[in-house]
Short mmCIF file of C-alpha atoms in Angstrom, two decimals:
data_model
loop_
_atom_site.label_atom_id
_atom_site.label_comp_id
_atom_site.label_asym_id
_atom_site.label_seq_id
_atom_site.Cartn_x
_atom_site.Cartn_y
_atom_site.Cartn_z
CA MET N 1 -24.10 1.58 -2.83
CA GLU N 2 -26.69 -1.03 -3.81
CA LEU N 3 -24.92 -1.81 -7.07
CA MET N 4 -21.63 -2.42 -5.31
CA THR N 5 -22.95 -4.38 -2.31
CA GLY N 6 -26.24 -5.77 -3.54
CA VAL N 7 -27.83 -4.61 -0.27
CA ARG N 8 -30.97 -2.47 -0.22
CA ASN N 9 -31.54 -0.14 2.71
CA PRO N 10 -28.35 -1.16 4.52
CA LEU N 11 -27.58 -0.29 8.11
CA VAL N 12 -24.79 2.28 8.12
CA ARG N 13 -22.79 3.28 11.18
CA GLY N 14 -19.75 5.47 11.48
CA TYR N 15 -18.07 8.82 11.83
CA PHE N 16 -14.97 10.66 10.63
CA ASP N 17 -13.15 13.39 12.50
CA LEU N 18 -10.69 14.96 10.10
CA THR N 19 -9.27 17.21 12.83
CA ALA N 20 -8.23 14.35 15.15
CA ALA N 21 -4.74 12.87 15.37
CA GLU N 22 -2.99 16.18 14.70
CA GLY N 23 -5.04 16.74 11.56
CA LEU N 24 -4.46 13.29 10.05
CA GLY N 25 -8.06 12.30 10.72
CA ILE N 26 -9.58 9.19 12.20
CA GLY N 27 -12.81 7.29 11.84
CA SER N 28 -14.68 4.51 10.13
CA CYS N 29 -17.91 3.73 8.38
CA ALA N 30 -19.44 0.26 8.24
CA VAL N 31 -22.30 -0.99 6.11
CA TYR N 32 -24.30 -4.00 7.30
CA GLN N 33 -27.01 -6.19 5.87
CA PRO N 34 -30.32 -4.91 7.28
CA SER N 35 -31.71 -8.29 8.28
CA GLY N 36 -30.70 -11.76 9.33
CA GLU N 37 -27.25 -11.94 10.88
CA ARG N 38 -26.56 -8.32 9.86
CA LEU N 39 -23.21 -9.26 8.39
CA LYS N 40 -20.73 -6.48 7.67
CA VAL N 41 -20.71 -5.83 3.94
CA LEU N 42 -18.32 -2.90 3.68
CA LEU N 43 -15.87 -1.14 5.98
CA ILE N 44 -14.05 2.12 5.30
CA ASP N 45 -11.37 2.99 7.84
CA LEU N 46 -9.20 6.11 8.23
CA THR N 47 -6.32 5.78 10.70
CA PRO N 48 -3.10 7.60 11.51
CA GLY N 49 0.07 5.57 11.19
CA GLY N 50 0.19 4.55 7.54
CA TYR N 51 3.00 2.26 6.46
CA PRO N 52 4.13 2.46 2.82
CA GLU N 53 6.09 -0.77 3.41
CA GLU N 54 2.81 -2.62 3.92
CA VAL N 55 1.59 -1.32 0.56
CA GLU N 56 4.86 -2.34 -1.13
CA GLU N 57 4.53 -5.84 0.34
CA GLN N 58 1.01 -6.24 -1.08
CA LEU N 59 2.16 -4.93 -4.47
CA ASP N 60 5.04 -7.44 -4.44
CA ASP N 61 2.48 -10.16 -3.67
CA GLY N 62 0.45 -9.30 -6.78
CA ALA N 63 -2.00 -6.58 -5.76
CA SER N 64 -2.68 -3.92 -8.38
CA PRO N 65 -1.27 -0.44 -7.73
CA LEU N 66 -3.73 2.38 -7.11
CA PRO N 67 -3.29 5.39 -9.34
CA GLU N 68 -1.96 8.38 -7.37
CA THR N 69 -5.41 9.40 -6.15
CA VAL N 70 -3.97 11.97 -3.74
CA PRO N 71 -0.57 13.60 -4.45
CA GLY N 72 2.21 11.78 -2.60
CA SER N 73 0.12 8.66 -1.96
CA ILE N 74 0.76 4.99 -2.64
CA GLY N 75 -1.83 2.25 -2.61
CA TYR N 76 -3.10 -1.07 -3.84
CA TYR N 77 -6.32 -2.93 -4.55
CA PHE N 78 -7.26 -6.53 -5.27
CA LYS N 79 -10.07 -9.06 -5.33
CA SER N 80 -9.57 -11.93 -2.90
CA VAL N 81 -8.99 -15.19 -4.73
CA HIS N 82 -9.92 -17.17 -1.62
CA SER N 83 -13.25 -15.47 -0.93
CA THR N 84 -16.58 -17.15 -1.58
CA SER N 85 -18.32 -13.80 -1.04
CA ASN N 86 -16.60 -11.81 -3.82
CA ALA N 87 -14.51 -9.78 -1.35
CA ALA N 88 -12.20 -7.00 -2.54
CA TYR N 89 -9.83 -4.66 -0.73
CA ALA N 90 -8.00 -1.37 -1.24
CA MET N 91 -5.55 0.62 0.84
CA LEU N 92 -4.02 4.04 0.34
CA VAL N 93 -1.21 5.55 2.42
CA ARG N 94 -0.09 9.15 2.34
CA GLY N 95 2.45 10.21 4.90
CA LYS N 96 1.13 8.94 8.21
CA ALA N 97 -2.51 8.62 7.12
CA GLU N 98 -4.06 5.39 5.89
CA ILE N 99 -7.43 4.63 4.31
CA SER N 100 -8.58 1.06 3.86
CA ILE N 101 -11.68 -0.20 2.11
CA GLN N 102 -12.85 -3.74 2.79
CA LEU N 103 -15.71 -4.97 0.64
CA GLU N 104 -16.47 -8.18 2.52
CA ILE N 105 -19.52 -9.19 0.48
CA GLY N 106 -19.53 -8.11 -3.15
CA VAL N 107 -22.04 -8.74 -5.89
CA GLU N 108 -21.48 -11.88 -7.92
CA GLY N 109 -20.61 -11.10 -11.52
CA ARG N 110 -19.32 -7.57 -10.82
CA ASP N 111 -15.70 -6.50 -10.92
CA ASN N 112 -15.48 -5.95 -7.17
CA ALA N 113 -11.84 -4.87 -7.37
CA ALA N 114 -12.90 -2.09 -9.75
CA ASP N 115 -15.64 -1.15 -7.28
CA VAL N 116 -13.19 -0.64 -4.38
CA LEU N 117 -10.87 1.26 -6.73
CA ALA N 118 -13.70 3.59 -7.78
CA LEU N 119 -14.76 4.09 -4.16
CA MET N 120 -11.17 4.92 -3.15
CA LYS N 121 -10.90 7.46 -5.99
CA LEU N 122 -14.12 9.05 -4.75
CA ILE N 123 -13.43 9.26 -1.02
CA ALA N 124 -9.64 9.50 -0.60
CA PRO N 125 -9.40 13.15 -1.72
CA LYS N 126 -12.07 14.04 0.85
CA LEU N 127 -10.57 12.09 3.76
CA ILE N 128 -6.84 12.62 3.30
CA THR N 129 -5.87 16.06 4.57
CA ASP N 130 -2.85 18.28 4.01
CA ALA N 131 -1.59 17.23 7.45
CA SER N 132 -0.88 13.76 6.05
CA ALA N 133 1.44 15.03 3.31
CA PRO N 134 4.92 13.56 3.44
CA SER N 135 7.34 16.07 4.87
CA ALA N 136 9.33 17.94 2.23
CA LYS N 137 11.64 19.10 5.03
CA THR N 138 13.20 15.66 5.36
CA ALA N 139 13.94 15.41 1.66
CA SER N 140 15.39 18.90 1.37
CA THR N 141 17.68 18.66 4.41
CA ALA N 142 19.17 15.31 3.55
CA SER N 143 22.56 15.61 1.93
CA PRO N 144 23.48 13.27 -0.87
CA SER N 145 26.41 11.01 -0.22
CA PRO N 146 29.18 11.29 -2.77
CA LYS N 147 29.84 8.25 -4.91
CA SER N 148 33.36 7.01 -5.19
CA LYS N 149 34.85 4.43 -7.48
CA ASP N 150 35.03 2.05 -4.54
CA SER N 151 31.39 2.39 -3.51
CA ALA N 152 28.76 0.26 -5.16
CA SER N 153 25.03 0.84 -5.26
CA PRO N 154 22.70 -1.92 -4.05
CA LYS N 155 21.75 -2.61 -7.68
CA GLY N 156 25.37 -3.08 -8.69
CA ASP N 157 25.59 0.06 -10.84
#
């Protein structure tokens, strides 16, 4: 943690309950500087209600895609170009579960985006449960619509 945040003996507060929210899990963990203003350095948040559209929007805006850390997941990560504190962020969504990592104060000279990526790869498989898996039922019960000569796809095929 010290390498990623530059903080020795940080204050750490948080909890995760992986059985809450119908098994999706909920909780957060925050890391603070131990002295002075005790600024928040890092926040990890697990919430139900993930939105893949939010991830797609960030990817369209230039964020880097996360590798599929957990099967059926989609995510992004990036280093803030506007931050004076080397901030970097990552988000992963799988079904209705969402994990976000906010490195608010990163170490100067480090690849802070790579740090949040590595942290996501480490924790996502432990925090995302089987309850968050996208439903296969929806995909298997949907019937394909037949294509006719008169129908056109949105891409103009």
